[in-house]
mmCIF file of C-alpha atoms in Angstrom:
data_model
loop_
_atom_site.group_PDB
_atom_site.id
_atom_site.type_symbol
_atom_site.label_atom_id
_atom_site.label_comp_id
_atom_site.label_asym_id
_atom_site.label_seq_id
_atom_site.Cartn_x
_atom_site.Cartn_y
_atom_site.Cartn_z
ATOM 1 C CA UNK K 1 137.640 340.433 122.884
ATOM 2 C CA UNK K 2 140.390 342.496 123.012
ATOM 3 C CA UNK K 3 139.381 345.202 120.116
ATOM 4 C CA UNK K 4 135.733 345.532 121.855
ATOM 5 C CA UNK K 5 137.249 346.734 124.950
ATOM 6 C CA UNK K 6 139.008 349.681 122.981
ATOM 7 C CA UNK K 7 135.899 350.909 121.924
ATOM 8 C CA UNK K 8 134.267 353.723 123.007
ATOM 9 C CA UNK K 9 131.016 354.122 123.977
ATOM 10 C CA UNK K 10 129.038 357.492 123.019
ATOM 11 C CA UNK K 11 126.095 358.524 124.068
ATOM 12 C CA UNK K 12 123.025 359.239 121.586
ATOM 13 C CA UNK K 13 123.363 362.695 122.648
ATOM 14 C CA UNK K 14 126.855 362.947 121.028
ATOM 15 C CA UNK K 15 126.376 360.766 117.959
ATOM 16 C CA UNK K 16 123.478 363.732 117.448
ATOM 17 C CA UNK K 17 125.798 366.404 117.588
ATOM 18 C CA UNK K 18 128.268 364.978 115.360
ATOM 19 C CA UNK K 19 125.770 364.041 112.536
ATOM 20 C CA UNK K 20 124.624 368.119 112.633
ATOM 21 C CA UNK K 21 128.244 369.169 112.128
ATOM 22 C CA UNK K 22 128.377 366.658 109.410
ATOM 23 C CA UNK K 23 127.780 368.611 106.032
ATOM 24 C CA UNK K 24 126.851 367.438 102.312
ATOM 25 C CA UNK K 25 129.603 367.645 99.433
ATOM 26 C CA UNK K 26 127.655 369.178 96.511
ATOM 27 C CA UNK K 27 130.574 369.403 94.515
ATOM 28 C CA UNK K 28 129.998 366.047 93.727
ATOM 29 C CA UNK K 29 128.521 365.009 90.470
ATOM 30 C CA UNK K 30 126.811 362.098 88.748
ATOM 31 C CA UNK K 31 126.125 358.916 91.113
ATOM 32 C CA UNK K 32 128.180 359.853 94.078
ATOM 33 C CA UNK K 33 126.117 363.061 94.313
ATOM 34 C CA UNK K 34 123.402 360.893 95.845
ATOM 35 C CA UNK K 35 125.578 359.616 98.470
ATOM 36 C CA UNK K 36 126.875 363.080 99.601
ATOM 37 C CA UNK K 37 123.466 364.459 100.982
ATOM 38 C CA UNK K 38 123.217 364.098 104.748
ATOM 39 C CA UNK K 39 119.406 363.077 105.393
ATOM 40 C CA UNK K 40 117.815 365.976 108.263
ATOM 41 C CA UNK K 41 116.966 365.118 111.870
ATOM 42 C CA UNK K 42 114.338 363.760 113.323
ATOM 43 C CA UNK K 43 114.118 363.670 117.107
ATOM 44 C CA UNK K 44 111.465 361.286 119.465
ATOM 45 C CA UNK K 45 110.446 363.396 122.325
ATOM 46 C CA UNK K 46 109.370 361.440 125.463
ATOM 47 C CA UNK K 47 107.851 364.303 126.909
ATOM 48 C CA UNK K 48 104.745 366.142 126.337
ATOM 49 C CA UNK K 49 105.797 369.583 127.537
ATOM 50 C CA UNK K 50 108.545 370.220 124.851
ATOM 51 C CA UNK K 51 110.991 370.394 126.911
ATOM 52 C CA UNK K 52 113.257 368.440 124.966
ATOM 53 C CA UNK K 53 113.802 371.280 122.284
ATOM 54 C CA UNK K 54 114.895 373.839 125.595
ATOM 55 C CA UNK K 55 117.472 371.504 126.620
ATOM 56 C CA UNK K 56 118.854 370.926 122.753
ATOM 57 C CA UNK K 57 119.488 374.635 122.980
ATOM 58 C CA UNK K 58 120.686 375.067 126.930
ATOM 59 C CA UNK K 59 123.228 372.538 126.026
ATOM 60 C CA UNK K 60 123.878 374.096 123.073
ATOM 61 C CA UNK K 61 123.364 371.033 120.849
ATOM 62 C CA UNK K 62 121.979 373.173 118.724
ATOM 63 C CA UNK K 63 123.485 377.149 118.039
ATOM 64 C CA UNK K 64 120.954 378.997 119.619
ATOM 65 C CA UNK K 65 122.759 381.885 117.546
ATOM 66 C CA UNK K 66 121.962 380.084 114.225
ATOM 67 C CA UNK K 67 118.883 378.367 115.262
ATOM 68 C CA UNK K 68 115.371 379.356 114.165
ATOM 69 C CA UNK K 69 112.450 377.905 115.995
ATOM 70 C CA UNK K 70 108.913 377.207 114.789
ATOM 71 C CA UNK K 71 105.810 376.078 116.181
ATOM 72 C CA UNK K 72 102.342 376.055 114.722
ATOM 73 C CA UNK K 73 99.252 377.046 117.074
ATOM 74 C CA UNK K 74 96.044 375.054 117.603
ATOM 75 C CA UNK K 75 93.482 377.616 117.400
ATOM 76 C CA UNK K 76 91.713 377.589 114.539
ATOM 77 C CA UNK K 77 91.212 381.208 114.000
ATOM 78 C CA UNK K 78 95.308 381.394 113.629
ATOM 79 C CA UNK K 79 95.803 378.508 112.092
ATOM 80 C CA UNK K 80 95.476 379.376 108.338
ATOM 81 C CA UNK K 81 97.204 383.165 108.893
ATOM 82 C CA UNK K 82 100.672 381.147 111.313
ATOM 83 C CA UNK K 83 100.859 378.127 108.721
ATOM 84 C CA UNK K 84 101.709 380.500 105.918
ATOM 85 C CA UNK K 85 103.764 382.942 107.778
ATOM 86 C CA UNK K 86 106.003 379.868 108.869
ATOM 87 C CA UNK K 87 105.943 378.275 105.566
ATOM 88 C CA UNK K 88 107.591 381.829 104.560
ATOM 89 C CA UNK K 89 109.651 382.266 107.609
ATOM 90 C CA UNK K 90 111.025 378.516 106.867
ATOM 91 C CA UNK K 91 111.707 379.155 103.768
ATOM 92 C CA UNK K 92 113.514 382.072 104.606
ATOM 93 C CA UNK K 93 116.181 380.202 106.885
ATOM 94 C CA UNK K 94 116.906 377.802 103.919
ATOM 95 C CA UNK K 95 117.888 380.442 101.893
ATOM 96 C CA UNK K 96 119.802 381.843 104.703
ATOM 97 C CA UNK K 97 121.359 378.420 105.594
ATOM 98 C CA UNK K 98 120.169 378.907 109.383
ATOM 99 C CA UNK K 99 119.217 375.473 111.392
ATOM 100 C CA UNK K 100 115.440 375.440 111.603
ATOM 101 C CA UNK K 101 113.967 373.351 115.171
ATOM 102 C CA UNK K 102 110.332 372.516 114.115
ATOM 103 C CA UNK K 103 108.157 371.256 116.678
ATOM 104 C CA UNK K 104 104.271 370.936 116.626
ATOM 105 C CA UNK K 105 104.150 371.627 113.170
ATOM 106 C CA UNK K 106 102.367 368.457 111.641
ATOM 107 C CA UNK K 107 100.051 370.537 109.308
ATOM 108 C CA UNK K 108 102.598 372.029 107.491
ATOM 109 C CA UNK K 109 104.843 368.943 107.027
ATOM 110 C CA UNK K 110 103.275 368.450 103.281
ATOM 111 C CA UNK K 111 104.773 371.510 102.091
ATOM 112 C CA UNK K 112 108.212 370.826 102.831
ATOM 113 C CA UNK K 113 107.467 366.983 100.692
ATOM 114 C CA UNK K 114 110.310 368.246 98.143
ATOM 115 C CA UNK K 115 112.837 369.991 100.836
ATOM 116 C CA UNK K 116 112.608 366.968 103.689
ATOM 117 C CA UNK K 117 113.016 364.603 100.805
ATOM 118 C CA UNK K 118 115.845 366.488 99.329
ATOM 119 C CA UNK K 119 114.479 366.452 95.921
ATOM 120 C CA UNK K 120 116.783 369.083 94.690
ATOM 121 C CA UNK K 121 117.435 370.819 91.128
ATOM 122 C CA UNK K 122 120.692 371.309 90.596
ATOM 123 C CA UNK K 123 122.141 374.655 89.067
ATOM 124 C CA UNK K 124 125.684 375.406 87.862
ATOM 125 C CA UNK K 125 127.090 378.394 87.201
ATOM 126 C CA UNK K 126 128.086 378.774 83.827
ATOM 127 C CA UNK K 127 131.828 379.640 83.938
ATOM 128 C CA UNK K 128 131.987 377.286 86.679
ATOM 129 C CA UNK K 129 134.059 379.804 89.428
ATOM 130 C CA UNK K 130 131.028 379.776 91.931
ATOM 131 C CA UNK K 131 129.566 376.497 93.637
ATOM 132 C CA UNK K 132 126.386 375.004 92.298
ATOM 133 C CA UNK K 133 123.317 376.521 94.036
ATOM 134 C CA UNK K 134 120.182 373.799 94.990
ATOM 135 C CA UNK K 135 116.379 374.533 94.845
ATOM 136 C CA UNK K 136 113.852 372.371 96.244
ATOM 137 C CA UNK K 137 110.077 373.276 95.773
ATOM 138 C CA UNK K 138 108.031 374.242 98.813
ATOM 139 C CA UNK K 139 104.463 374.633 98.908
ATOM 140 C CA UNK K 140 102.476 377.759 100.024
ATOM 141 C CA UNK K 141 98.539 376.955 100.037
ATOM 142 C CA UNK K 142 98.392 375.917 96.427
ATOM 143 C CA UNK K 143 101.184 377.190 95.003
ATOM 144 C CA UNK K 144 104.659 375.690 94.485
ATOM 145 C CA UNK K 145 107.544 377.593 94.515
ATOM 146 C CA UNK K 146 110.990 377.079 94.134
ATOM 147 C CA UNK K 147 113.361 378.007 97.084
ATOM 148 C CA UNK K 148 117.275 378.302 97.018
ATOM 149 C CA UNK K 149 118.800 375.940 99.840
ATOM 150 C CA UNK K 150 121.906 376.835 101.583
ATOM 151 C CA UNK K 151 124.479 374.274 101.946
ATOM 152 C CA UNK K 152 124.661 375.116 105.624
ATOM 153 C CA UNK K 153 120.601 374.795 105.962
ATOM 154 C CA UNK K 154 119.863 371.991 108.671
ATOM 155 C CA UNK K 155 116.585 370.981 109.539
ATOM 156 C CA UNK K 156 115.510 369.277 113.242
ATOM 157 C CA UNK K 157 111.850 368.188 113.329
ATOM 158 C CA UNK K 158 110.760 366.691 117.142
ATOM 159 C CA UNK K 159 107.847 364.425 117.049
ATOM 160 C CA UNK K 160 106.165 363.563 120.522
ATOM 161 C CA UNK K 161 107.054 359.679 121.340
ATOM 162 C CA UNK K 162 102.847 359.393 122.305
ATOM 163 C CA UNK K 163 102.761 360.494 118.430
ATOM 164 C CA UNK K 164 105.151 358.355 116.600
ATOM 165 C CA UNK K 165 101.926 355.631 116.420
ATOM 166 C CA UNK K 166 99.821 357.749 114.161
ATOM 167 C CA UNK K 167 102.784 359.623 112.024
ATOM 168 C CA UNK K 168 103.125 357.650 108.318
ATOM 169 C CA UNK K 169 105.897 355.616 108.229
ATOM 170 C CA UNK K 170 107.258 357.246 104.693
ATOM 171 C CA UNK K 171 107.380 360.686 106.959
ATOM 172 C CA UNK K 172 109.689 358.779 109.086
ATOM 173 C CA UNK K 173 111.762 356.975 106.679
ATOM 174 C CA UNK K 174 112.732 360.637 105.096
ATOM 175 C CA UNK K 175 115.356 361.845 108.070
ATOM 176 C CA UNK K 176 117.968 360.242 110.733
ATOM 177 C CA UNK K 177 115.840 359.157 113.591
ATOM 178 C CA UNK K 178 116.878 359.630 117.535
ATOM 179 C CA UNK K 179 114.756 359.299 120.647
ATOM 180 C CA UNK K 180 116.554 361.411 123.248
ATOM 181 C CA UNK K 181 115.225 361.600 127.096
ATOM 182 C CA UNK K 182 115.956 363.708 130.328
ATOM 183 C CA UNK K 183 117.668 360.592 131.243
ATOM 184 C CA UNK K 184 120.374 361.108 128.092
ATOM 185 C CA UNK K 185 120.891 364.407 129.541
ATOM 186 C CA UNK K 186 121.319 363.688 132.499
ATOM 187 C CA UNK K 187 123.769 361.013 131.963
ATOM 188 C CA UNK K 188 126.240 363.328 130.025
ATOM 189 C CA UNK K 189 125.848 366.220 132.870
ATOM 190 C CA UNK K 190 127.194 363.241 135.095
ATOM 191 C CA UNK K 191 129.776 362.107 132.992
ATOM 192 C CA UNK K 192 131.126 365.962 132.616
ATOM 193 C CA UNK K 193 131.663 366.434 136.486
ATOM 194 C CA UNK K 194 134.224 366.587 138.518
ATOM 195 C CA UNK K 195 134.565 363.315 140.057
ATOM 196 C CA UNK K 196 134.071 364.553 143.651
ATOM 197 C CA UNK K 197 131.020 366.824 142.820
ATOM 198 C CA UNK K 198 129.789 363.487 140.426
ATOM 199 C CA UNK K 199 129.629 361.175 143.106
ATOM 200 C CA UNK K 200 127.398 363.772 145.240
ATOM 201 C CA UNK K 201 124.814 363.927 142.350
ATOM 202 C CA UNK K 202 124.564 360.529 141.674
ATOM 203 C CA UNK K 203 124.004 359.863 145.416
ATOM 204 C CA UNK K 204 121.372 362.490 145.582
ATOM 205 C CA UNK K 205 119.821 361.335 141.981
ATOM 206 C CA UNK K 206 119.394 357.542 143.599
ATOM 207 C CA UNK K 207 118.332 358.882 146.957
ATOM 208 C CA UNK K 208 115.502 360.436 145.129
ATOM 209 C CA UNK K 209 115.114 358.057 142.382
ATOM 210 C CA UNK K 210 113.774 355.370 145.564
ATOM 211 C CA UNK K 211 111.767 358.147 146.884
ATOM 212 C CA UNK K 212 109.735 358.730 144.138
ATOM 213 C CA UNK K 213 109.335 354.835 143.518
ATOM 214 C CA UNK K 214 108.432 354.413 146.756
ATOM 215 C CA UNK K 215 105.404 357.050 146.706
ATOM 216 C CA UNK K 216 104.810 355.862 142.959
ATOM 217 C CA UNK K 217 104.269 357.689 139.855
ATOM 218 C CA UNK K 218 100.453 358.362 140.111
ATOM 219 C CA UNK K 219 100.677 360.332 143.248
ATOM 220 C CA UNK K 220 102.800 363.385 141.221
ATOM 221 C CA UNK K 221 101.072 364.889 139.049
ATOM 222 C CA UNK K 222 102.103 364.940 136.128
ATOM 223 C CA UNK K 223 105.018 362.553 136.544
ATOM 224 C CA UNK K 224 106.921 360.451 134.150
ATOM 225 C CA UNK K 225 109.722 357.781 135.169
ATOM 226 C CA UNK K 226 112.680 358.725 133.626
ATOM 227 C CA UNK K 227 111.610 362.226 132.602
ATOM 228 C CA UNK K 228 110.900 364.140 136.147
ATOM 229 C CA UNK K 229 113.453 363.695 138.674
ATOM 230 C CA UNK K 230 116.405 363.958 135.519
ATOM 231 C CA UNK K 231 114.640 367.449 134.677
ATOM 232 C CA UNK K 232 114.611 368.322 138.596
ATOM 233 C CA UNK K 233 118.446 367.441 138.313
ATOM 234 C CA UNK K 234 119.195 369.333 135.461
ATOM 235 C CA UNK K 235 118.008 372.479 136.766
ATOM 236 C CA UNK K 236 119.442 372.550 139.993
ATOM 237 C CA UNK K 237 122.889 371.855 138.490
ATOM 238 C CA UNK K 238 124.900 374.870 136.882
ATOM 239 C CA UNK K 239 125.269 375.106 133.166
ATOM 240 C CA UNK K 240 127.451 373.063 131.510
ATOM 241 C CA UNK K 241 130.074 376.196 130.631
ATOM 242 C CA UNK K 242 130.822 376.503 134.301
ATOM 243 C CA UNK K 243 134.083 374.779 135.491
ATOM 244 C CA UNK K 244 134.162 373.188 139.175
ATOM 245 C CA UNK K 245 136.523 375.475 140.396
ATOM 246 C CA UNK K 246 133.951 378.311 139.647
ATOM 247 C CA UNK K 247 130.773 376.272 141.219
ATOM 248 C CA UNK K 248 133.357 375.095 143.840
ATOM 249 C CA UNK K 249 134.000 378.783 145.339
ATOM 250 C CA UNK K 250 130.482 380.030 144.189
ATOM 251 C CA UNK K 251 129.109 377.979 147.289
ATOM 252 C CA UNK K 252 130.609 379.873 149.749
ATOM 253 C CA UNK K 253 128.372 382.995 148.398
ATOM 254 C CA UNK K 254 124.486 383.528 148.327
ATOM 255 C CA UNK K 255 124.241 383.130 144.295
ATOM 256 C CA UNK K 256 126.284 380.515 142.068
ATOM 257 C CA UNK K 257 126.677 380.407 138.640
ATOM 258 C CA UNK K 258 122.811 379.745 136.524
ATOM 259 C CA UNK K 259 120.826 380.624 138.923
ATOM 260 C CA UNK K 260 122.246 377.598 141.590
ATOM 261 C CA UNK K 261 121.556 378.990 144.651
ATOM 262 C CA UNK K 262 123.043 376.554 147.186
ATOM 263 C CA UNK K 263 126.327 374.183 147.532
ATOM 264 C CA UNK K 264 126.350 371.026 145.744
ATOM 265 C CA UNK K 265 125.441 368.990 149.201
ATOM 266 C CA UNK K 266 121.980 370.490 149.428
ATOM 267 C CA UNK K 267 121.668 369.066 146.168
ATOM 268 C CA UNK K 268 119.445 366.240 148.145
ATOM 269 C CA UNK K 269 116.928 368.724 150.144
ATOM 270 C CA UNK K 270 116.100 370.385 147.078
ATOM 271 C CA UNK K 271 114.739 368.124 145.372
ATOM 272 C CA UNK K 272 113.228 366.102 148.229
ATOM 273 C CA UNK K 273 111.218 368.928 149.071
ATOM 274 C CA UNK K 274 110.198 369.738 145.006
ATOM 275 C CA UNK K 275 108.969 366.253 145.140
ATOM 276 C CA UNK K 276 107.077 366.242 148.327
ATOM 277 C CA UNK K 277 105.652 369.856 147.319
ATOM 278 C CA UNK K 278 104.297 367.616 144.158
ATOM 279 C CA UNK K 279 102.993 364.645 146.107
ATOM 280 C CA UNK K 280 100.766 367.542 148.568
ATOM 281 C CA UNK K 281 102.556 366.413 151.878
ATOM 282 C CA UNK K 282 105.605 367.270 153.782
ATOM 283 C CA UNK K 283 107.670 364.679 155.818
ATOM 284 C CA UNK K 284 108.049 365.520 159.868
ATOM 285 C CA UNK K 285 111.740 367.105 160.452
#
């Protein structure tokens, strides 16, 4: 009883970010070469706006620096001409070793069979001073090719919860699964506050919380329990690199840090009002 109290709890959002930093020993030969790969990411987005892949790179979860993103259109007269520019752009950020954030891109997924699966052909160099290099085929319309993969080359492919149904389970089995909300989010913004500005939050986070039970989640448009009053939260609060001291004196002036406008105490009004502006009414002041 004693050793489970010592242990820490981490959020999903964290264990994430560890398992990108983690990176695969390809020095390794024989049988424990198998065991040195570290599988991609998958990510289970509860949304259907994409948000999910904005906040991964406003929180820097992901190096928005290093970080390539790709998404695949639904008209049909682009489809053909975007598939194969992405395949190519893709393929271009493996060789790189860039972190690629692919989202909406189910009709490409096929070409990437050899890369996701990390079917890799292994290449030394022949006097053995320079580390071995990797290839892994990748499909363009008919035509496999082999592609050099950087060591540093990480792959993050988000998959719409409302999708997860109808997506083949040996798709899934291929990366390191995590379903990630607002609500994560929103629970590690707490967690990083001051105490004093913390306890303000959550007081104006529950305030509204029972408001927009009460009224019930058919009469906002577009609403989703545990995904629109965390996202009103996270953008009213200032980014993450902002110390307290800085949003502390920043509310005694017309513009604080991201964008926040007001002091931490009109935290409340603000979103009361973005939620009654949703609903169509107004209370009487």
């Amino acid at each position: 009883k004693n050793d489970t109290k010592n242990i820490e709890r981490r959020s999903i959002i964290r264990i994430l970010e560890d398992s990108l930093a983690d990176k695969p020993n390809r020095t390794a030969t024989g049988e424990q070469e198998a065991f040195d790969e570290v599988r991609y990411k998958l990510i289970v987005d509860p949304s259907e706006d994409d948000s999910l892949s904005r906040l991964l790179l406003m929180y820097k979860i992901l190096d928005p620096k290093r970080t390539r993103i790709f998404m695949c259109s639904d008209f049909p007269e682009d489809n053909q001409l975007q598939k194969v520019n992405t395949i190519a752009a893709i393929r271009h950020a493996a060789v790189e070793g860039h972190t690629v954030l692919m989202t909406q891109t189910d009709d490409i997924h096929e070409s990437f069979y050899d890369l996701f699966n990390q079917h890799f052909r292994r290449i030394d160099d022949p006097d053995r001073t320079k580390e071995p290099r990797f290839y892994a085929n990748i499909a363009i319309g008919a035509h496999h090719k082999p592609c050099r993969v950087h060591k540093d080359f990480q792959c993050v492919v988000v998959v719409k919860k409302s999708e997860i149904p109808n997506t083949p389970a040996p798709f899934l089995n291929r990366f390191e699964k995590y379903c990630i909300s607002h609500k994560d989010f929103f629970n590690v913004r707490l967690q990083s506050l001051q105490p004093c500005m913390s306890i303000v939050v959550k007081s104006a986070f529950d305030k509204v919380l029972e408001f927009f039970k009460f009224l019930e989640e058919p009469n906002f448009y577009g609403a989703r329990v545990g995904e629109t009053v965390e996202s009103l939260a996270l953008s009213v609060l200032p980014a993450p690199d902002f110390t307290f001291k800085e949003i502390e004196h920043a509310s005694s002036t017309d513009v604080q840090p991201d964008g926040l406008r007001v002091g931490p105490t009109e935290l409340l009004v603000i979103l009361m009002e973005t939620l009654q502006n949703s609903a169509g009414f107004h209370f009487m002041k």
